[in-house]
């Protein structure tokens, strides 16, 4: 069968198509227990997806909202959207119908695709926002796949919609831990420039086999992992989710792994994970939440490898990374990526003296185009010179190396003093009987906010509140010391491994009587 090549344009799919053409019959995605898809399959099947999207009435710039399980068909639908010039909106599968309704009314998609078991619940949502409803399941079944399969063969190699680098490719809703969730508008140019930088920086080649156990609705799994592999012409072992046994089973065939800190903690809990099973990988990459220095050290001790930690966000993809060749340092997210400008600024945007903690502001080709239909919110978070205020509080050393010390929104103000929880968490985490901790501010009648520490102890540990407070007495100024310390079995986390501080603040809100 002959295949038309994609039109040369700034469409991200054109870049992927060029690589896929060169790789041809080589496996692109391997789903253990299900099958494998070659790069030729990717080209042919994404063309059919694009044709089916056009047949369903989707025009360039129209939105498609997708809430479905991870599968190659999910990624093919993403590539189909790119080819058709449509805007892809993937949603966390954990969102309830009420949440999906919010996103649907906000983004007004022409097509809503969901898991078959959600179809009845989401039918009224689709009707309310005027979208067509289709289904897609983890095995590639569902009415959307039927619609694709029913297309006449003649439309199978539809061309790629030409577009500019600034044209929208996707809207990703931020996790919205504070206030309304915002739709970050990402362009073809944003995604392609970031992926190309990472392929080079992390040395991805067609020889690689990436083990992909991340969720596919988030920037980490969909853009960082998938695009790195696709633009390098590497094969991907696509697992439906992170499962220690499944990951262990695939490690022998793997050259590179990307994960969130929780995955590394779970792998280290597995006694058979060690030099014999894990050292042959050329790189382990980690991000989306802070990697504890203890995990970094334990991993190195067990495997002889240093995890490569990097930092990014929905609005900008990857921003910084530890070096591939140079020193990877625990507790540091490395250096700004090539082409990304960074500055550490005070509340008014003026650059702070080197070494002082401040909010990281960034500018570069990876930076999103603003929040969907929220011009005021967009304006608030950009400086006049185009820098975006990330909200992450960082320090930068004289060499340019960056460490994240907290979120500006996590800042606790107690008795008029600014307190960054991370500083206290690091001290608590360093205690021998502690696994990890989260420090929050909750209403306090005298101080405005009172510092509370929520601590996870090692199993069998007897450490108590008074001992934690005594240990911190010497190490932290009095105003930073937690007024109360609570012990829990585990911290609440979202699917990307981020500690849900808003939940903790709610839970401990009445600690000092509610302020
Ligand atoms: P999201 O937009 O859901 O990807 O979340 C982005 C946020 O995750 C960033 O603003 C950081 O606060 C946090 N984050 C991402 N990577 C790291 C990392 N390596 N260390 C600490 N925090 C991180």
Coordinates of C-alpha atoms and ligand atoms in Angstrom, one line a residue:
X1 CA 0.0 0.0 0.0
X2 CA 1.4 3.4 -0.8
X3 CA 1.3 6.1 1.8
X4 CA 1.2 9.8 1.2
X5 CA 3.7 11.7 3.2
X6 CA 2.5 14.5 5.4
X7 CA 2.5 18.0 4.1
X8 CA 5.6 19.9 5.3
X9 CA 4.4 22.4 7.9
X10 CA 4.8 23.3 11.5
X11 CA 2.2 20.5 12.3
X12 CA 3.8 18.4 15.0
X13 CA 2.5 15.3 13.1
X14 CA 4.7 16.2 10.1
X15 CA 7.8 15.8 12.3
X16 CA 6.5 12.5 13.7
X17 CA 5.6 11.3 10.2
X18 CA 9.2 11.9 8.9
X19 CA 10.6 9.7 11.7
X20 CA 7.9 7.0 11.3
X21 CA 8.6 6.8 7.6
X22 CA 12.2 6.1 8.3
X23 CA 11.4 3.5 10.9
X24 CA 8.8 1.7 8.8
X25 CA 8.1 -1.8 10.0
X26 CA 10.0 -1.4 13.3
X27 CA 7.8 -1.8 16.5
X28 CA 6.6 1.6 17.7
X29 CA 4.4 0.4 20.6
X30 CA 4.4 -2.9 22.2
X31 CA 1.6 -3.7 24.6
X32 CA 2.5 -6.9 26.5
X33 CA -0.3 -9.4 26.3
X34 CA -2.0 -7.4 23.5
X35 CA 0.2 -6.9 20.5
X36 CA 2.5 -4.5 18.7
X37 CA 2.1 -1.6 16.4
X38 CA 4.8 -0.7 13.9
X39 CA 5.7 2.9 12.8
X40 CA 4.0 2.0 9.5
X41 CA 0.9 1.1 11.5
X42 CA 1.1 4.5 13.2
X43 CA 1.1 6.3 9.9
X44 CA -1.7 4.3 8.4
X45 CA -3.9 4.2 11.5
X46 CA -3.5 7.9 12.5
X47 CA -4.5 8.8 8.9
X48 CA -7.7 6.8 9.4
X49 CA -8.3 8.5 12.7
X50 CA -7.9 11.9 11.0
X51 CA -10.2 10.9 8.2
X52 CA -12.8 9.7 10.7
X53 CA -12.5 12.9 12.7
X54 CA -13.1 14.9 9.5
X55 CA -16.1 12.7 8.7
X56 CA -17.4 13.3 12.2
X57 CA -17.4 17.0 11.4
X58 CA -14.3 18.1 13.2
X59 CA -12.7 21.1 11.6
X60 CA -9.3 22.6 12.3
X61 CA -9.4 24.4 15.6
X62 CA -12.4 22.3 16.8
X63 CA -12.0 20.5 20.2
X64 CA -12.1 16.8 21.0
X65 CA -12.5 15.9 24.6
X66 CA -11.3 12.4 25.6
X67 CA -11.6 10.6 28.9
X68 CA -10.5 7.0 28.3
X69 CA -8.1 4.4 29.5
X70 CA -4.6 4.2 28.2
X71 CA -4.1 2.3 24.9
X72 CA -2.3 2.7 21.6
X73 CA -5.7 3.9 20.2
X74 CA -5.6 6.7 22.7
X75 CA -2.3 7.9 21.2
X76 CA -3.5 7.3 17.7
X77 CA -6.5 9.5 18.4
X78 CA -4.1 12.2 19.6
X79 CA -2.1 11.8 16.4
X80 CA -5.3 11.9 14.3
X81 CA -6.3 15.1 16.0
X82 CA -2.9 16.6 15.1
X83 CA -3.3 15.5 11.5
X84 CA -6.7 17.0 11.3
X85 CA -5.6 20.2 12.9
X86 CA -8.1 19.6 15.8
X87 CA -7.4 20.5 19.4
X88 CA -7.1 17.5 21.8
X89 CA -8.2 17.7 25.4
X90 CA -7.3 14.6 27.4
X91 CA -8.9 14.2 30.9
X92 CA -7.9 12.4 34.0
X93 CA -9.9 9.1 34.1
X94 CA -10.6 9.8 37.8
X95 CA -12.8 12.9 37.0
X96 CA -16.4 12.5 37.9
X97 CA -19.3 13.3 35.5
X98 CA -19.7 16.7 37.2
X99 CA -16.1 17.5 36.6
X100 CA -16.2 16.4 33.0
X101 CA -19.3 18.6 32.6
X102 CA -17.2 21.6 33.8
X103 CA -14.5 20.9 31.2
X104 CA -17.0 20.2 28.4
X105 CA -18.9 23.4 29.0
X106 CA -15.7 25.3 29.2
X107 CA -14.1 23.9 26.1
X108 CA -17.2 23.2 24.0
X109 CA -15.9 20.2 22.1
X110 CA -17.5 18.9 18.9
X111 CA -16.7 15.4 19.9
X112 CA -16.6 13.7 23.3
X113 CA -15.0 10.3 23.5
X114 CA -15.2 8.3 26.7
X115 CA -14.8 4.8 28.1
X116 CA -18.0 2.7 27.2
X117 CA -18.8 2.3 30.9
X118 CA -19.1 6.1 31.2
X119 CA -21.3 6.5 28.1
X120 CA -24.6 6.6 29.9
X121 CA -23.4 9.0 32.5
X122 CA -21.8 11.4 30.0
X123 CA -24.6 11.3 27.4
X124 CA -26.4 14.2 29.1
X125 CA -23.1 16.2 29.3
X126 CA -22.5 15.7 25.5
X127 CA -26.1 16.7 24.8
X128 CA -25.8 19.8 27.0
X129 CA -22.7 21.1 25.2
X130 CA -23.8 20.0 21.8
X131 CA -21.0 17.4 21.3
X132 CA -21.3 14.0 19.6
X133 CA -20.5 11.1 22.0
X134 CA -18.4 8.1 21.1
X135 CA -16.7 5.4 23.1
X136 CA -13.2 3.9 23.2
X137 CA -12.0 1.2 25.5
X138 CA -8.5 0.0 26.6
X139 CA -8.6 -2.9 24.1
X140 CA -9.3 -0.5 21.2
X141 CA -13.0 -1.3 21.0
X142 CA -16.0 1.0 21.2
X143 CA -18.1 3.0 18.8
X144 CA -15.2 5.4 17.9
X145 CA -13.1 2.4 16.7
X146 CA -16.1 1.1 14.8
X147 CA -16.4 4.5 13.1
X148 CA -12.7 4.4 12.1
X149 CA -13.0 0.8 10.9
X150 CA -16.0 1.6 8.8
X151 CA -14.3 4.3 6.7
X152 CA -13.7 3.4 3.1
X153 CA -10.1 2.5 2.3
X154 CA -9.7 5.5 0.0
X155 CA -9.7 7.9 2.8
X156 CA -7.1 5.9 4.8
X157 CA -4.1 8.2 4.0
X158 CA -5.5 11.6 4.5
X159 CA -2.9 14.3 4.5
X160 CA -1.8 16.3 7.4
X161 CA -3.4 19.7 7.9
X162 CA -0.8 22.4 7.3
X163 CA -0.5 24.7 10.3
X164 CA 1.7 27.3 12.0
X165 CA 3.8 26.8 15.0
X166 CA 1.5 28.9 17.1
X167 CA -1.7 26.9 16.2
X168 CA -3.2 25.1 19.1
X169 CA -2.6 21.3 19.3
X170 CA -4.0 20.6 22.8
X171 CA -5.6 22.1 25.9
X172 CA -4.5 20.5 29.1
X173 CA -6.4 21.3 32.2
X174 CA -4.2 22.0 35.3
X175 CA -4.9 19.9 38.3
X176 CA -6.5 22.9 39.9
X177 CA -5.5 22.3 43.5
X178 CA -6.4 26.0 44.2
X179 CA -9.4 27.4 42.6
X180 CA -10.9 26.6 39.2
X181 CA -9.0 24.3 36.9
X182 CA -7.5 26.2 33.9
X183 CA -7.0 25.0 30.4
X184 CA -3.4 25.5 29.3
X185 CA -3.3 26.1 25.5
X186 CA -0.3 24.3 24.0
X187 CA 0.7 24.8 20.4
X188 CA 2.3 22.5 17.8
X189 CA 5.5 24.6 18.2
X190 CA 5.5 24.3 22.1
X191 CA 5.3 20.5 21.9
X192 CA 7.7 20.0 19.1
X193 CA 10.5 22.3 20.4
X194 CA 10.3 20.8 23.9
X195 CA 10.4 17.2 22.6
X196 CA 13.3 17.9 20.3
X197 CA 15.3 19.5 23.1
X198 CA 14.7 16.5 25.3
X199 CA 15.5 13.9 22.7
X200 CA 18.9 15.6 22.4
X201 CA 19.5 16.3 26.1
X202 CA 18.5 12.8 27.2
X203 CA 20.1 11.1 24.2
X204 CA 17.1 9.2 22.9
X205 CA 17.9 7.3 19.7
X206 CA 16.1 4.7 17.5
X207 CA 18.0 2.0 19.5
X208 CA 16.0 2.9 22.7
X209 CA 13.2 1.0 24.2
X210 CA 11.3 3.2 26.6
X211 CA 9.2 1.6 29.4
X212 CA 6.0 3.7 29.7
X213 CA 3.9 3.1 32.8
X214 CA 2.7 6.7 33.3
X215 CA -0.9 7.9 32.9
X216 CA -1.4 9.0 29.4
X217 CA -3.8 12.0 30.0
X218 CA -1.0 14.1 31.6
X219 CA 1.8 16.1 30.1
X220 CA 4.4 13.7 31.5
X221 CA 3.0 10.5 29.9
X222 CA 1.5 12.0 26.8
X223 CA 4.0 14.6 25.7
X224 CA 7.3 14.0 27.4
X225 CA 7.5 10.3 27.3
X226 CA 5.5 9.6 24.1
X227 CA 7.0 12.4 22.0
X228 CA 10.6 11.7 23.1
X229 CA 10.2 8.1 21.9
X230 CA 8.4 9.0 18.7
X231 CA 10.7 11.8 17.6
X232 CA 13.7 9.5 18.3
X233 CA 12.2 6.6 16.4
X234 CA 12.5 4.5 19.6
X235 CA 10.1 1.7 20.6
X236 CA 7.9 2.0 23.6
X237 CA 6.7 -0.7 25.9
X238 CA 3.3 0.6 26.8
X239 CA 1.9 -0.6 30.1
X240 CA -1.7 0.2 31.0
X241 CA -0.5 1.5 34.4
X242 CA 2.4 1.3 36.9
X243 CA 2.5 -2.1 38.5
X244 CA 5.8 -3.3 40.1
X245 CA 5.5 -6.9 38.8
X246 CA 4.7 -5.8 35.2
X247 CA 7.6 -3.2 35.2
X248 CA 10.0 -5.8 36.6
X249 CA 8.9 -8.3 33.9
X250 CA 9.7 -5.7 31.1
X251 CA 13.0 -4.3 32.5
X252 CA 15.1 -6.8 30.6
X253 CA 13.9 -5.4 27.3
X254 CA 14.1 -1.8 28.4
X255 CA 16.8 0.9 27.9
X256 CA 15.1 3.9 29.4
X257 CA 12.5 4.5 32.1
X258 CA 10.4 7.6 33.1
X259 CA 8.5 7.8 36.3
X260 CA 7.2 9.8 39.2
X261 CA 8.9 9.5 42.6
X262 CA 6.3 7.1 43.9
X263 CA 7.3 4.6 41.2
X264 CA 10.9 4.6 42.4
X265 CA 9.8 4.2 46.0
X266 CA 7.7 1.2 45.0
X267 CA 10.5 -0.4 42.9
X268 CA 12.9 0.0 45.9
X269 CA 10.4 -1.8 48.1
X270 CA 10.8 -4.8 45.7
X271 CA 13.6 -6.9 47.1
X272 CA 14.6 -8.4 43.7
X273 CA 15.0 -4.9 42.1
X274 CA 18.8 -4.3 42.1
X275 CA 22.0 -4.4 40.0
X276 CA 21.1 -7.6 38.2
X277 CA 17.7 -6.5 37.1
X278 CA 18.1 -2.8 36.7
X279 CA 21.6 -1.6 35.9
X280 CA 21.5 -2.3 32.2
X281 CA 19.1 0.6 31.6
X282 CA 20.9 3.7 30.3
X283 CA 18.7 6.2 32.1
X284 CA 16.1 6.5 34.8
X285 CA 14.3 9.9 34.6
X286 CA 12.0 11.3 37.3
X287 CA 9.7 14.2 37.8
X288 CA 6.2 15.7 38.4
X289 CA 6.8 15.8 42.2
X290 CA 9.9 16.2 44.4
X291 CA 12.2 13.1 44.6
X292 CA 13.3 12.6 48.2
X293 CA 17.1 12.7 48.5
X294 CA 16.8 9.5 50.5
X295 CA 15.2 7.8 47.5
X296 CA 17.9 9.1 45.2
X297 CA 20.6 7.7 47.5
X298 CA 18.9 4.4 48.0
X299 CA 18.4 4.0 44.3
X300 CA 22.1 4.7 43.6
X301 CA 23.2 2.3 46.3
X302 CA 20.9 -0.5 45.0
X303 CA 21.4 -0.1 41.2
X304 CA 24.6 1.9 40.8
X305 CA 22.6 4.5 38.9
X306 CA 21.8 8.1 39.6
X307 CA 18.2 9.0 38.8
X308 CA 18.0 11.9 36.4
X309 CA 15.5 14.4 38.0
X310 CA 13.9 17.0 35.9
X311 CA 11.2 19.6 36.5
X312 CA 8.3 20.9 34.4
X313 CA 4.7 21.8 34.4
X314 CA 1.6 21.6 32.2
X315 CA 2.0 25.2 31.0
X316 CA 5.6 24.7 29.7
X317 CA 6.4 21.0 29.4
X318 CA 9.9 20.5 30.7
X319 CA 11.8 23.5 32.1
X320 CA 14.9 22.2 33.8
X321 CA 16.8 19.0 33.9
X322 CA 19.8 17.5 35.6
X323 CA 22.6 16.8 33.1
X324 CA 22.9 13.5 31.2
X325 CA 26.7 13.4 31.5
X326 CA 27.4 15.8 34.3
X327 CA 26.7 15.5 38.0
X328 CA 23.1 14.6 39.0
X329 CA 22.5 16.1 42.4
X330 CA 19.8 15.0 44.9
X331 CA 17.4 17.7 45.8
X332 CA 18.2 19.7 42.6
X333 CA 16.2 19.8 39.4
X334 CA 19.3 20.8 37.4
X335 CA 19.7 23.5 34.8
X336 CA 17.3 25.4 32.5
X337 CA 16.8 23.6 29.2
X338 CA 18.6 25.0 26.2
X339 CA 16.5 27.8 24.8
X340 CA 14.6 28.4 28.0
X341 CA 15.4 31.6 29.9
X342 CA 14.8 31.6 33.6
X343 CA 15.0 34.2 36.4
X344 CA 14.4 34.1 40.1
X345 CA 12.1 37.1 41.0
X346 CA 10.4 38.8 43.9
X347 CA 6.7 39.5 44.0
X348 CA 7.1 42.6 41.7
X349 CA 9.0 40.6 39.1
X350 CA 12.4 42.1 39.8
X351 CA 15.3 39.7 39.7
X352 CA 16.6 38.8 43.1
X353 CA 20.3 38.6 44.1
X354 CA 21.8 35.2 43.2
X355 CA 21.1 32.5 45.9
X356 CA 18.0 34.2 47.3
X357 CA 14.8 32.2 47.2
X358 CA 12.2 33.6 44.9
X359 CA 9.6 32.6 42.3
X360 CA 10.9 31.1 39.1
X361 CA 9.9 33.0 36.0
X362 CA 10.4 31.5 32.6
X363 CA 10.3 32.3 28.9
X364 CA 11.0 30.1 25.9
X365 CA 9.5 28.2 22.9
X366 CA 8.0 25.7 25.3
X367 CA 5.8 28.2 27.0
X368 CA 2.0 27.9 26.5
X369 CA -0.2 30.4 24.7
X370 CA -2.3 31.3 27.7
X371 CA -5.3 29.9 29.6
X372 CA -8.4 28.9 27.5
X373 CA -10.9 31.7 27.7
X374 CA -9.3 33.3 30.8
X375 CA -7.6 36.4 29.5
X376 CA -7.5 38.0 33.0
X377 CA -5.9 34.9 34.6
X378 CA -3.4 34.7 31.7
X379 CA -2.5 38.4 32.1
X380 CA -2.0 37.9 35.9
X381 CA 0.5 35.1 35.4
X382 CA 2.6 36.7 32.6
X383 CA 5.0 39.7 33.0
X384 CA 5.0 42.5 30.4
X385 CA 8.2 41.1 28.9
X386 CA 6.6 37.7 28.3
X387 CA 8.0 35.8 31.3
X388 CA 5.6 33.4 32.9
X389 CA 5.3 33.3 36.7
X390 CA 5.6 29.5 37.5
X391 CA 4.6 29.9 41.2
X392 CA 7.4 27.6 42.2
X393 CA 9.8 29.0 44.7
X394 CA 13.4 28.1 43.9
X395 CA 17.0 29.0 44.6
X396 CA 19.7 29.1 41.9
X397 CA 23.4 28.7 42.6
X398 CA 26.2 30.5 40.9
X399 CA 26.5 27.8 38.2
X400 CA 22.8 28.1 37.3
X401 CA 21.7 24.9 39.1
X402 CA 18.1 25.2 40.4
X403 CA 16.5 23.7 43.5
X404 CA 12.8 23.9 44.2
X405 CA 12.1 25.1 47.8
X406 CA 8.3 25.2 47.6
X407 CA 5.2 26.6 45.9
X408 CA 4.4 30.3 46.4
X409 CA 0.9 29.2 47.2
X410 CA 2.1 26.9 50.0
X411 CA 3.8 29.8 51.7
X412 CA 2.8 29.9 55.3
X413 CA 2.6 33.3 57.0
X414 CA 2.7 32.9 60.7
X415 CA 3.0 35.9 63.0
X416 CA 4.0 38.1 60.0
X417 CA 6.9 35.8 59.1
X418 CA 7.1 34.0 55.7
X419 CA 7.8 30.3 56.1
X420 CA 8.6 28.0 53.2
X421 CA 7.3 24.5 54.2
X422 CA 10.0 22.7 52.2
X423 CA 12.7 24.0 54.5
X424 CA 11.0 22.4 57.5
X425 CA 10.1 19.2 55.6
X426 CA 13.8 18.7 54.7
X427 CA 14.7 18.9 58.4
X428 CA 12.0 16.5 59.4
X429 CA 12.8 14.1 56.6
X430 CA 16.4 14.0 57.7
X431 CA 15.4 12.4 61.1
X432 CA 16.3 8.7 61.0
X433 CA 12.8 7.4 62.0
X434 CA 11.0 9.5 59.3
X435 CA 10.0 8.4 55.8
X436 CA 8.6 11.7 54.7
X437 CA 6.6 14.7 55.8
X438 CA 4.3 17.5 54.7
X439 CA 4.2 20.9 56.4
X440 CA 1.2 23.2 56.1
X441 CA -0.2 26.3 57.6
X442 CA -3.7 26.3 59.1
X443 CA -5.8 29.1 60.7
X444 CA -4.5 30.3 64.0
X445 CA -6.2 32.8 66.2
X446 CA -3.0 34.7 67.3
X447 CA -0.6 34.1 64.4
X448 CA -2.9 34.1 61.4
X449 CA -1.5 30.7 60.4
X450 CA 0.1 28.1 62.6
X451 CA 2.6 25.6 61.3
X452 CA 1.5 21.9 61.4
X453 CA 3.7 19.0 60.4
X454 CA 2.2 15.7 59.1
X455 CA 4.7 12.9 59.3
X456 CA 5.1 9.4 58.1
X457 CA 7.3 7.3 60.3
X458 CA 9.3 4.2 59.4
X459 CA 7.6 1.0 60.3
X460 CA 8.2 0.1 64.0
X461 CA 9.4 3.7 64.8
X462 CA 8.4 5.1 68.1
X463 CA 9.2 8.8 67.4
X464 CA 6.6 11.1 69.0
X465 CA 5.5 14.7 68.7
X466 CA 7.8 16.0 71.5
X467 CA 10.8 14.3 70.0
X468 CA 10.2 15.8 66.6
X469 CA 9.8 19.2 68.2
X470 CA 12.9 18.8 70.3
X471 CA 15.0 17.7 67.2
X472 CA 13.8 20.8 65.3
X473 CA 14.5 23.1 68.2
X474 CA 18.2 23.3 67.5
X475 CA 17.8 23.5 63.7
X476 CA 15.1 26.0 62.9
X477 CA 14.2 29.5 64.1
X478 CA 11.4 29.4 66.6
X479 CA 8.8 30.9 64.3
X480 CA 9.3 28.0 61.8
X481 CA 9.0 25.2 64.3
X482 CA 5.7 23.2 63.9
X483 CA 3.3 24.0 66.7
X484 CA 1.8 20.5 66.2
X485 CA 3.0 17.3 64.7
X486 CA 0.7 14.6 63.6
X487 CA 1.6 11.1 62.4
X488 CA -0.1 9.3 59.5
X489 CA 0.4 6.1 57.6
X490 CA 0.8 7.8 54.3
X491 CA 0.4 11.3 52.7
X492 CA -2.6 11.9 50.3
X493 CA -1.3 12.0 46.7
X494 CA -2.7 12.5 43.3
X495 CA -2.0 10.2 40.3
X496 CA 1.1 12.1 39.5
X497 CA 2.6 11.6 43.0
X498 CA 2.0 15.2 44.2
X499 CA 1.1 15.6 47.8
X500 CA -2.4 17.0 48.1
X501 CA -1.8 19.8 50.6
X502 CA -5.2 21.3 50.1
X503 CA -6.7 18.1 51.5
X504 CA -4.3 18.2 54.5
X505 CA -5.2 21.8 55.2
X506 CA -8.9 20.9 55.2
X507 CA -8.3 17.9 57.5
X508 CA -6.2 19.9 60.0
X509 CA -8.1 23.2 59.7
X510 CA -9.5 23.1 63.3
X511 CA -6.1 22.3 64.9
X512 CA -5.9 25.7 66.6
X513 CA -9.7 26.2 66.8
X514 CA -10.1 27.4 63.2
X515 CA -8.5 30.9 63.7
Ligands
LIG1 P1 1.6 19.8 36.6 O1 1.3 21.0 35.9 O2 0.5 18.9 37.1 O3 2.6 19.0 35.8 O4 2.4 20.2 37.9 C1 3.5 21.1 37.8 C2 4.1 21.3 39.2 O5 4.7 20.0 39.7 C3 5.3 22.2 39.2 O6 4.9 23.6 39.1 C4 6.0 21.8 40.4 O7 5.5 22.5 41.5 C5 5.8 20.3 40.5 N1 7.0 19.6 40.0 C6 7.2 19.0 38.8 N2 8.4 18.4 38.7 C7 8.9 18.6 40.0 C8 10.2 18.2 40.6 N3 11.1 17.4 39.9 N4 10.4 18.5 41.8 C9 9.5 19.2 42.5 N5 8.3 19.6 42.0 C10 8.0 19.3 40.8

